Coordinates of C-alpha atoms and ligand atoms in Angstrom, one line a residue:
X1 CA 141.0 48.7 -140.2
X2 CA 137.5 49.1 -139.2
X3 CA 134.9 48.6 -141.8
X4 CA 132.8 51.9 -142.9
X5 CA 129.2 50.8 -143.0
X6 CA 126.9 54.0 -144.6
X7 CA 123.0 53.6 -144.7
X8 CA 121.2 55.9 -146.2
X9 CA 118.0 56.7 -144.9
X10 CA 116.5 56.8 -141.0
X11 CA 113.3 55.3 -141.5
X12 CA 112.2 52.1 -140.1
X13 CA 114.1 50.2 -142.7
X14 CA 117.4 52.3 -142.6
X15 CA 117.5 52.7 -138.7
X16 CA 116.2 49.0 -137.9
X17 CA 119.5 48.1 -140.1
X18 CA 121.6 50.1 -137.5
X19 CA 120.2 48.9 -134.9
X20 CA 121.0 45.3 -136.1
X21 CA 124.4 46.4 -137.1
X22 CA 125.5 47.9 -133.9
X23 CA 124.7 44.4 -132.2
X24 CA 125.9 42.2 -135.1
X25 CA 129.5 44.0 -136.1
X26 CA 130.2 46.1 -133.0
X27 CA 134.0 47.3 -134.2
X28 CA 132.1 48.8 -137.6
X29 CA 132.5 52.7 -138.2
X30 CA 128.8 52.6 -138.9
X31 CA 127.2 56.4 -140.0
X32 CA 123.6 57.0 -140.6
X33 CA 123.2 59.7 -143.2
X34 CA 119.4 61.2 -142.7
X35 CA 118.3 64.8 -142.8
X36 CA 115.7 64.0 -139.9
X37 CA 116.9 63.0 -136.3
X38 CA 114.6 60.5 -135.9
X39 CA 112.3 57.4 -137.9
X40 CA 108.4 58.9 -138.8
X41 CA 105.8 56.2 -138.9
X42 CA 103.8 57.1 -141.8
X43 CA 100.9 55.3 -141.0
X44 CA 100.0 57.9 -138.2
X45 CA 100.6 61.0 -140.7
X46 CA 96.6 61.5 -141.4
X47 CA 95.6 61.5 -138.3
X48 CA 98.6 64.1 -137.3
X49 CA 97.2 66.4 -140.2
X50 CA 93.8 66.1 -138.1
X51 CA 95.1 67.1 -135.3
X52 CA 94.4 64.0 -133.4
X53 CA 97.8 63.2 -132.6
X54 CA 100.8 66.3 -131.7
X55 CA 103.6 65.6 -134.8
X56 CA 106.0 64.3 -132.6
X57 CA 103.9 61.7 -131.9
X58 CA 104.3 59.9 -135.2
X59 CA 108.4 60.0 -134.8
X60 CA 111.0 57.6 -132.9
X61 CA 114.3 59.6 -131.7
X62 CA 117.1 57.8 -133.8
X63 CA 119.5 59.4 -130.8
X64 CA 117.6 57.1 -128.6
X65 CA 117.2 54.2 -130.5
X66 CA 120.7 54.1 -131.8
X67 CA 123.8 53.7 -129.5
X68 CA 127.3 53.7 -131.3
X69 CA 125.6 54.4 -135.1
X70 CA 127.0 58.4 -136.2
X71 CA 124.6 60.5 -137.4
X72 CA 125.0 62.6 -140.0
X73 CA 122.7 64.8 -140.6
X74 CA 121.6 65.4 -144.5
X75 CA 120.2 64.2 -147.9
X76 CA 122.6 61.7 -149.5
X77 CA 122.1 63.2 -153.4
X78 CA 124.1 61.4 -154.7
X79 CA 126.6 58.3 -154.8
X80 CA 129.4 57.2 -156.7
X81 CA 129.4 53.1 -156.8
X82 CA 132.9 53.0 -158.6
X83 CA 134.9 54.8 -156.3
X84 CA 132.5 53.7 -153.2
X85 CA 131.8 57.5 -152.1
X86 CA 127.8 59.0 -151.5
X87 CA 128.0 62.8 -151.6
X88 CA 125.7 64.2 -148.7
X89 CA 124.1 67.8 -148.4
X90 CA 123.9 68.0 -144.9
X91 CA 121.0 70.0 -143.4
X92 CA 123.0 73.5 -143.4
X93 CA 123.9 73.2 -147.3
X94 CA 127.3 72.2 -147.2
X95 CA 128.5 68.9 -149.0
X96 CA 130.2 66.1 -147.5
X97 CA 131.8 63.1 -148.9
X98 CA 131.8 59.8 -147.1
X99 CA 133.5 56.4 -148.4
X100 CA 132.7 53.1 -147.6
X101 CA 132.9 49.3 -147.4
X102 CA 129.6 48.7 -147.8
X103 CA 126.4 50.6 -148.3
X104 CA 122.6 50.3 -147.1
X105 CA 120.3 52.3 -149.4
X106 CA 117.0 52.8 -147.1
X107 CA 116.0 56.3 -148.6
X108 CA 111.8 55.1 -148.7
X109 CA 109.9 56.8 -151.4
X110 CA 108.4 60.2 -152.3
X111 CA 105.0 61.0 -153.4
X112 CA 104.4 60.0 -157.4
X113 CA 104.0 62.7 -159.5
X114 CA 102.2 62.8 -162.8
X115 CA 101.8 64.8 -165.8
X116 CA 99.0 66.8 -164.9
X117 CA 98.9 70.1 -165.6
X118 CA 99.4 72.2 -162.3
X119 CA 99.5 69.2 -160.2
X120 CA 103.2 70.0 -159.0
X121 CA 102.5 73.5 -158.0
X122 CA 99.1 72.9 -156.1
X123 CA 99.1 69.6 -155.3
X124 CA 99.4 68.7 -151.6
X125 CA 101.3 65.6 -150.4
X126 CA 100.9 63.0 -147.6
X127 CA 104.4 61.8 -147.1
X128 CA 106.2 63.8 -144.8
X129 CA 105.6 65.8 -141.2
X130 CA 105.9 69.1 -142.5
X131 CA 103.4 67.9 -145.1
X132 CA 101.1 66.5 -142.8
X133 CA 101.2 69.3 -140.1
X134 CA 100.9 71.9 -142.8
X135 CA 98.0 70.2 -144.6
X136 CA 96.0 70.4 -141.1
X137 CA 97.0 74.1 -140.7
X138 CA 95.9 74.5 -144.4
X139 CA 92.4 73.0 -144.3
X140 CA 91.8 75.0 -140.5
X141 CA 93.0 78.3 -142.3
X142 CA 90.3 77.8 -145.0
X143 CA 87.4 77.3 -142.8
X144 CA 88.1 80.7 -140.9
X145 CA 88.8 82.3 -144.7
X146 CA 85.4 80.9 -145.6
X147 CA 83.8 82.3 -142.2
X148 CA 85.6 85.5 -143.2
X149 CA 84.4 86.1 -146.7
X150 CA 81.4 87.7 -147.6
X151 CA 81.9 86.1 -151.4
X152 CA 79.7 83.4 -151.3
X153 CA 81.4 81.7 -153.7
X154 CA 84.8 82.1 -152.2
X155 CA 82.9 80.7 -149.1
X156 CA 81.8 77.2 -151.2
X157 CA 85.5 77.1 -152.7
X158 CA 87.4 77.4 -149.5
X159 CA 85.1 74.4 -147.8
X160 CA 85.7 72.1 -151.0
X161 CA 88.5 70.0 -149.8
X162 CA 89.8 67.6 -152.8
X163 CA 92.0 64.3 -152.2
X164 CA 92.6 62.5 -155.4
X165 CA 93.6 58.6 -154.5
X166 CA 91.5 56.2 -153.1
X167 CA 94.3 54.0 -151.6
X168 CA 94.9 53.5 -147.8
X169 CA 96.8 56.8 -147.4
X170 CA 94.2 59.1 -149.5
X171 CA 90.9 57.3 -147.3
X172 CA 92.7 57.5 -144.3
X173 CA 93.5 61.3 -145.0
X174 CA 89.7 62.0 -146.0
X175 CA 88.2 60.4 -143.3
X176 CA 90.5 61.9 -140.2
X177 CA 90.4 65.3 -141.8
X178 CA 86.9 65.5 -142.6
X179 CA 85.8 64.5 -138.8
X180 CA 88.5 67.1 -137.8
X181 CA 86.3 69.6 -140.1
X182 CA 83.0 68.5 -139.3
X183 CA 84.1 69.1 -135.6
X184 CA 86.0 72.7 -135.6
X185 CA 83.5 74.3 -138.5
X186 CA 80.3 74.1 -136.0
X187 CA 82.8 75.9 -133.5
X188 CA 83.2 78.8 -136.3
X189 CA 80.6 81.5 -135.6
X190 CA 79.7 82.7 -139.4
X191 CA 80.3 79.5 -140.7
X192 CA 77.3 76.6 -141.7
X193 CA 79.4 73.6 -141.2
X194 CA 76.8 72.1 -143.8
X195 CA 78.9 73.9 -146.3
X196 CA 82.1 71.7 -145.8
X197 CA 82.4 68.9 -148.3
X198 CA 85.1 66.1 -148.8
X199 CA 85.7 64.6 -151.9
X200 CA 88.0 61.4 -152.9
X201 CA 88.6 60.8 -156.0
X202 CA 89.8 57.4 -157.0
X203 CA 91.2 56.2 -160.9
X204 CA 90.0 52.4 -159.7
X205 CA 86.8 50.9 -159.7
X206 CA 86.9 50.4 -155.8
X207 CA 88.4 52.1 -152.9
X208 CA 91.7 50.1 -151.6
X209 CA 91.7 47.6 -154.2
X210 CA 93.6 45.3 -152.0
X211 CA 91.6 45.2 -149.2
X212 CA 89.3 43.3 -151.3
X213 CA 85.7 44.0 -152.3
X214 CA 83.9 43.9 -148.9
X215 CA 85.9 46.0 -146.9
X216 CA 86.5 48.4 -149.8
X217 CA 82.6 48.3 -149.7
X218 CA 82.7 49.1 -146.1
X219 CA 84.6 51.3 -146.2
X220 CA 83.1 53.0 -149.0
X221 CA 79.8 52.8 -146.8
X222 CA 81.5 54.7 -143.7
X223 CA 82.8 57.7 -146.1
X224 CA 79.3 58.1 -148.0
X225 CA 77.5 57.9 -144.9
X226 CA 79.6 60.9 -143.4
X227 CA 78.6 63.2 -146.3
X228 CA 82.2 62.2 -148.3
X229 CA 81.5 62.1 -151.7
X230 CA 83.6 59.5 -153.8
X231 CA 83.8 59.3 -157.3
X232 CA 85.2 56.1 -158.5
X233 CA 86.6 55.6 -162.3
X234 CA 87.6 59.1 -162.3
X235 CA 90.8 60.7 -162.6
X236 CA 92.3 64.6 -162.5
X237 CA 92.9 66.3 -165.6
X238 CA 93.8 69.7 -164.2
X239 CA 94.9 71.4 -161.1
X240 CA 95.3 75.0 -160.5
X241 CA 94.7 77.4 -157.9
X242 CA 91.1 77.9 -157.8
X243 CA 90.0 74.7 -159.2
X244 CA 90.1 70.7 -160.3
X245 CA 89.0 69.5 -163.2
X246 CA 88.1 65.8 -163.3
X247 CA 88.4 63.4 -166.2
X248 CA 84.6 63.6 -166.5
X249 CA 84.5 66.6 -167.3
X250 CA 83.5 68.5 -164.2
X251 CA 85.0 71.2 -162.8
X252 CA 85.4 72.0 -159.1
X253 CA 86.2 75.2 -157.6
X254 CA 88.7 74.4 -154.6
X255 CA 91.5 76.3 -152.7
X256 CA 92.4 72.0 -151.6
X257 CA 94.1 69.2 -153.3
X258 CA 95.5 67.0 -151.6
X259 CA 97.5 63.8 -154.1
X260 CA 97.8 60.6 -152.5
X261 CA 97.8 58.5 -156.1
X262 CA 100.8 56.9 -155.6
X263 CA 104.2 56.8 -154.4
X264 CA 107.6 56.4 -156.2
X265 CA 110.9 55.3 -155.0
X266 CA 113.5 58.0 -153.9
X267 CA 114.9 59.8 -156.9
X268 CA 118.5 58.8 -155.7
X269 CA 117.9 55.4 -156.7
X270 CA 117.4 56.7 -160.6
X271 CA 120.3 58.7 -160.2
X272 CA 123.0 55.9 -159.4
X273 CA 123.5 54.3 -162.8
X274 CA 122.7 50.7 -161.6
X275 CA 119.4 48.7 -163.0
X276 CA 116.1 49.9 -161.3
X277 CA 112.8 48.8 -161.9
X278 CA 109.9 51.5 -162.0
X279 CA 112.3 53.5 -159.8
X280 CA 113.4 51.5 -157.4
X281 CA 116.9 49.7 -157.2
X282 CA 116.3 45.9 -158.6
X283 CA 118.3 43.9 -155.6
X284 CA 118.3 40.3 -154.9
X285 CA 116.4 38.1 -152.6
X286 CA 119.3 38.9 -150.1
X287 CA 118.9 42.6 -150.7
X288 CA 122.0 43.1 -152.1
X289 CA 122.4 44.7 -155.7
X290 CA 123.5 41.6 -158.7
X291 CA 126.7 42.2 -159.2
X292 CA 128.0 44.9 -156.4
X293 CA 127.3 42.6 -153.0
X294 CA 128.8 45.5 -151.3
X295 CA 125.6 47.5 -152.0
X296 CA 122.2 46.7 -150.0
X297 CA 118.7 48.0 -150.4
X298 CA 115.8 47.4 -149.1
X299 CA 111.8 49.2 -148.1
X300 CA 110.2 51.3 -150.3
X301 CA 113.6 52.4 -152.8
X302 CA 114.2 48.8 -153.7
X303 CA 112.7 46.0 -155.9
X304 CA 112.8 43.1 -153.5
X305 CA 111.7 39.8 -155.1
X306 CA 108.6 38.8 -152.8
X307 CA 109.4 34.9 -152.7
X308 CA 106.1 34.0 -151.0
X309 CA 104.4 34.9 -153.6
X310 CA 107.1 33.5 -156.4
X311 CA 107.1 34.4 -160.3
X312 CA 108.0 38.2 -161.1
X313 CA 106.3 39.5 -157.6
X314 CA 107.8 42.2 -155.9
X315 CA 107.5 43.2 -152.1
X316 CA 104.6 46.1 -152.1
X317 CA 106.3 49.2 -150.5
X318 CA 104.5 49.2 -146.7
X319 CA 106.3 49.9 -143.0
X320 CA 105.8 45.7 -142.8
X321 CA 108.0 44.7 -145.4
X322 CA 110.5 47.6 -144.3
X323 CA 110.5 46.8 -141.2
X324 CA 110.9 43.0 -141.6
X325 CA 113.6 43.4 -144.3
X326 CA 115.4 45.4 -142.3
X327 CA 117.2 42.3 -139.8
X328 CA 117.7 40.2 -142.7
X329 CA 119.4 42.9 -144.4
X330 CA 122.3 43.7 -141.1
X331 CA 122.3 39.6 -141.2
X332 CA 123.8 39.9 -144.6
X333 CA 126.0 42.9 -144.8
X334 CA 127.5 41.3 -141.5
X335 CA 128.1 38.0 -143.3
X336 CA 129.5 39.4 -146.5
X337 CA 131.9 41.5 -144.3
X338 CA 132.6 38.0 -142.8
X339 CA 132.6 36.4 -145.9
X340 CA 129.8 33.6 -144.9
X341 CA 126.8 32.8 -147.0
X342 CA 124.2 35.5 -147.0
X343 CA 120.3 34.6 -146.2
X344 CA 116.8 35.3 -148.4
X345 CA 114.4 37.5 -147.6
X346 CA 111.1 35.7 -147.5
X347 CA 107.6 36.9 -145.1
X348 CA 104.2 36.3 -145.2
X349 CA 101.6 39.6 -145.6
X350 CA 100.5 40.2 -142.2
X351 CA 97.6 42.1 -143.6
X352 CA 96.6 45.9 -144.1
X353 CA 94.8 48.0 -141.4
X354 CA 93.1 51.3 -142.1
X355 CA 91.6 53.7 -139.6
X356 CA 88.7 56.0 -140.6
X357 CA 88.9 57.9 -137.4
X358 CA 87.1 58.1 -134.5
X359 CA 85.4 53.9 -133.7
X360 CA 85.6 53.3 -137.4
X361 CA 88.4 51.2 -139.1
X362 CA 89.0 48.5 -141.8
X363 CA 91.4 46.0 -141.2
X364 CA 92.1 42.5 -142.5
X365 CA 94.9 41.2 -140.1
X366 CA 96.3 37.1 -141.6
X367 CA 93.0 37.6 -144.0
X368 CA 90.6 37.9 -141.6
X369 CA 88.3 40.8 -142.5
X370 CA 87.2 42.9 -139.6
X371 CA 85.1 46.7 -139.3
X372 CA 84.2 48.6 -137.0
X373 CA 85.2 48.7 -133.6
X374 CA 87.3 45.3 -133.8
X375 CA 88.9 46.7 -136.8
X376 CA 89.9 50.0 -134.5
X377 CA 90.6 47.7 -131.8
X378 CA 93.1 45.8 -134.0
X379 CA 94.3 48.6 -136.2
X380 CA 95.4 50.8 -133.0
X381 CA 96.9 47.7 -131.6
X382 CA 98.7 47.0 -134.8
X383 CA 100.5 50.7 -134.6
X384 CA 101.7 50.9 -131.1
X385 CA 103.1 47.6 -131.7
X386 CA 104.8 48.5 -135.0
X387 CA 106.1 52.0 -133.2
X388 CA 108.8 49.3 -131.5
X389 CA 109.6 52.2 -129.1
X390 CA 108.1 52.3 -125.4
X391 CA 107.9 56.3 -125.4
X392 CA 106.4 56.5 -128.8
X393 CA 104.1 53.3 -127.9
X394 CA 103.3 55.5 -124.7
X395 CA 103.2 58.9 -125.9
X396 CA 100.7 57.4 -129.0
X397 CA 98.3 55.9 -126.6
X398 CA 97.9 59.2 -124.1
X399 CA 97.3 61.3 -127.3
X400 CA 94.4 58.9 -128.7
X401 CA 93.1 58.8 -124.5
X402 CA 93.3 62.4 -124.7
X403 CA 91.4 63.0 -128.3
X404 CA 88.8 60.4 -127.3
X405 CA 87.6 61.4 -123.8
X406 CA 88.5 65.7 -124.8
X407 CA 87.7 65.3 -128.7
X408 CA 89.2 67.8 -131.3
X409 CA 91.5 70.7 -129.7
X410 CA 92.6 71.9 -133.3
X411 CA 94.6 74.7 -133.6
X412 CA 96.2 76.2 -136.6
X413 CA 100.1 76.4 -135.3
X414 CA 100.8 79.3 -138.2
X415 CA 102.3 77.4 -140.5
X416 CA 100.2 78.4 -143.5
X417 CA 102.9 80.7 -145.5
X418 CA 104.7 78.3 -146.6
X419 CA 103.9 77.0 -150.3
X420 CA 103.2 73.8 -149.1
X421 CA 104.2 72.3 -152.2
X422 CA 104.8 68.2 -152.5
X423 CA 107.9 69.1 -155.2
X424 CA 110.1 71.2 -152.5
X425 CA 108.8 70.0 -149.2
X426 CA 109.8 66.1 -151.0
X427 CA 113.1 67.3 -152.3
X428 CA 111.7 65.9 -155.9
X429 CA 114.2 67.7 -158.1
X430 CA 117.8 67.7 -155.9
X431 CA 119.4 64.8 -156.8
X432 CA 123.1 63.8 -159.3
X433 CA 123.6 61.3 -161.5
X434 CA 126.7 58.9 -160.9
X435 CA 128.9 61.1 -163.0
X436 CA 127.9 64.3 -161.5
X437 CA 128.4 62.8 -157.8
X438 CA 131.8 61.5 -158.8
X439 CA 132.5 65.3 -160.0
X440 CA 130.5 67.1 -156.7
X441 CA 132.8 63.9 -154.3
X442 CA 135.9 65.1 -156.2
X443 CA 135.6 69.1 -155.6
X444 CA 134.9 68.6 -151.7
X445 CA 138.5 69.4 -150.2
Ligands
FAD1 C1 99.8 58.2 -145.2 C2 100.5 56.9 -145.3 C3 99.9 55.8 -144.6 C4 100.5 54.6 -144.7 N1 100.0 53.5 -144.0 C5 100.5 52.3 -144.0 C6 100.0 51.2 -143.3 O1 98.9 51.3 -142.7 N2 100.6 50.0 -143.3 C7 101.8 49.8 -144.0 O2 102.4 48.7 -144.0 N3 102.4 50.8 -144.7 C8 101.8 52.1 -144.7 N4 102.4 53.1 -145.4 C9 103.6 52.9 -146.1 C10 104.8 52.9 -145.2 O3 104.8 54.0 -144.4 C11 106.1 52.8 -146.0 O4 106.1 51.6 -146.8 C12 107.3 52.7 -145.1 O5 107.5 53.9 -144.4 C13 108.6 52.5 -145.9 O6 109.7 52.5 -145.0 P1 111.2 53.0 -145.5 O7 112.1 52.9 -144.3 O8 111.5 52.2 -146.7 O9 111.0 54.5 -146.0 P2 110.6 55.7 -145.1 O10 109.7 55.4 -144.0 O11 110.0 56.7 -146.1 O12 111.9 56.3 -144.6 C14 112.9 56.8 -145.5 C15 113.9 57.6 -144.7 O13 114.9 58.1 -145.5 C16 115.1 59.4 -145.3 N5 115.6 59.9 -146.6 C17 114.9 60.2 -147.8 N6 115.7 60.6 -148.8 C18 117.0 60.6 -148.2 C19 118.2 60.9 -148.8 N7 118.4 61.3 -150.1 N8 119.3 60.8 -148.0 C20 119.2 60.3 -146.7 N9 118.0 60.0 -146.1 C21 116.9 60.1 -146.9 C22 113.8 60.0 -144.9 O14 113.9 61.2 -144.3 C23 113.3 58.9 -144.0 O15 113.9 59.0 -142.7 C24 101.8 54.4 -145.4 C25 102.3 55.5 -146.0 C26 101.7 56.7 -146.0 C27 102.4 57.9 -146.7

């Protein structure tokens, strides 16, 4: 009998294990359960909210890049590991029940929420497309409300545009957006694009801790010196729809927040009664859950010992440990089906590159710390290279051509009804517990 392979999860983790698997066990029934058609490269998601890049531009076709692997398209929400059954809700609603030999949880992570009053109603994510492409339709819808007014303080509140986490994902999201901004407000007749201000706010002493003090100072530099202000040491107390208040007290009247403080592993992996470790599914060094070999996980859902750096270290969730995790990963599923010796996952940081828009960027590629224009240089090298698809690699470098010799053509695509909210558009509360998916597997005729 052919052996049923089901991975959960189509980004570049879940669909770089297919890929692997369609070379390494050709016979395999292998299915790809994901409720998108294709792998999003998050690290291009900023400057898609700023218009700098069309959406598609940040997505590989899994159709294209996959050859015998089914799709099945939905949202595993749950899985049973007894009876070896995940429970999906494919994209029209209805549930499905697939068995298998062995199973590759790739499901990434969603935006971490914390208890902060109003934060899950108003707060904006950064995590997926919709997200993205609505935030940019967001911000361009209040610079014409603010044109429109003739409140002035409705005016200042609609060109107040809060992001709350100083990390790569909250700086990069500032900086693209506020250049987009800076660019379409002096375009707005009635509006004094002097009135548009960005804020990040940032719990840490220093933007991107990681990046180390010089580029965090750098950086720092590039966002002050564009009229961002940044408040370091300072949290949000409370969100609602008119206003933040921060945890020094003050109060700011804006129509924006967008939370970047933090991601969290997918909710299934709580919901699968097996050991997790701040959310995420504790595995091996081979990937594979202690105890249930017949279960992998790997990227951003899994707590993968990080063996370069030894002790209790765990892989930091980023596309380069998903991405590299993902061969070793098909390497061992195929040799458990086999039933040879499976391998460790072990890699060396290749470093972290941020880009502020525009000729500005941070990088520090192998350590080496770089701004500027050779951190651009690097940083949009790094990308295309990373996209591991020709017509994404090509279709990414026209777009940035086009923005740099034509500049910002934002448009608002009418996509500002929707609520916008991080909590539905990240599927935060949909998920079953073991039990309950062995109930929902067990009512599908
Ligand atoms: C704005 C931003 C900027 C970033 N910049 C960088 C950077 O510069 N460098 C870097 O290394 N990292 C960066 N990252 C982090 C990086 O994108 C992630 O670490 C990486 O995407 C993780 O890969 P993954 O395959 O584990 O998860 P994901 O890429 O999140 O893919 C998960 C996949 O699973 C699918 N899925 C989710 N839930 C289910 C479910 N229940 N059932 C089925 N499918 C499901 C999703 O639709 C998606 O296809 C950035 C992240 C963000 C948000």
């Amino acid at each position: 009998m052919r052996s049923r392979i089901v991975i959960v999860g189509g980004g570049f983790a879940g669909a770089g294990v297919a890929r692997r698997l369609e070379r390494l066990v050709p016979d395999a029934d292998v299915r790809l359960v994901c409720p998108d058609d294709h792998s999003l490269y998050l690290p291009l998601l900023p400057q898609v909210a700023a218009g700098v890049l069309p959406a598609r531009a940040a997505t590989v076709s899994l159709s294209r890049r996959l050859r015998r692997t089914r799709l099945v398209p939905g949202r595993a929400v749950g899985v049973d590991p007894a009876a070896r059954r995940v429970v999906v809700e494919t994209i029209d609603g209805r549930r499905e029940v697939l068995g298998y030999d062995r199973l590759v949880l790739a499901p990434g992570s969603v935006t971490k929420v914390v208890d902060i009053p109003g934060l899950r109603e108003f707060g904006r994510g950064m995590k997926t497309l919709a997200e993205a492409a609505l935030l940019g339709d967001h911000v361009l819808g209040q610079l014409e409300l603010a044109a429109a007014t003739t409140d002035p303080a409705e005016r200042e509140r609609r060109c107040r545009f809060v992001v709350v986490g100083g990390g790569y994902a909250g700086v990069e999201t500032a900086a693209n957006l506020q250049l987009m901004t800076a660019s379409v407000a002096g375009r707005i007749r009635g509006l004094d694009p002097a009135l548009v201000r960005w804020h990040v706010v940032q719990h840490a002493a220093e933007l991107m801790p990681g990046l180390g003090t010089r580029l965090s100072e750098d950086t720092h530099r590039v966002l002050v010196g564009r009229g961002i202000r940044v408040d370091l040491g300072t949290g949000l107390t409370v969100v609602d729809d008119t206003s933040v208040t921060l945890s020094d007290g003050r109060r700011l009247e804006t129509a924006t927040v967008v939370w970047t403080a933090g991601v969290a592993p997918s909710p299934l992996m709580s919901h699968l009664g097996l050991p997790t470790s701040h959310g995420a599914l504790v595995v091996g060094a081979d990937l594979a859950v202690p105890g249930r070999p017949e279960i992998t996980a790997l990227g951003d859902a899994a707590s993968v010992p990080d063996l370069v750096t030894g002790g209790d270290a765990t892989c930091p969730p980023t596309a380069q440990h998903a991405t590299r995790q993902a061969p070793v990963a098909a390497a061992n599923v195929a040799a458990s089906l086999a039933g040879r010796p499976t391998t460790p996952y072990r890699h060396h940081d290749l470093g972290l590159v941020v880009d502020l828009g525009g000729a500005d960027a941070v990088a520090k590629p192998l350590g080496i710390g770089l701004a500027g224009l050779p951190a651009q240089v690097v940083t949009r090298g790094y990308h295309l290279w990373a996209l591991r698809a020709p017509g994404a690699m090509a279709r990414v470098a026209t777009n940035w051509a086009l923005h740099g010799v034509g500049g910002s053509s934002s448009v608002r695509l009418g996509l500002t009804t929707g609520s916008g909210g991080l909590v539905e558009l990240e599927h935060l509360d949909d998920y079953l517990s073991a039990e309950q998916a062995g109930a929902a597997a067990g009512a599908v005729p």
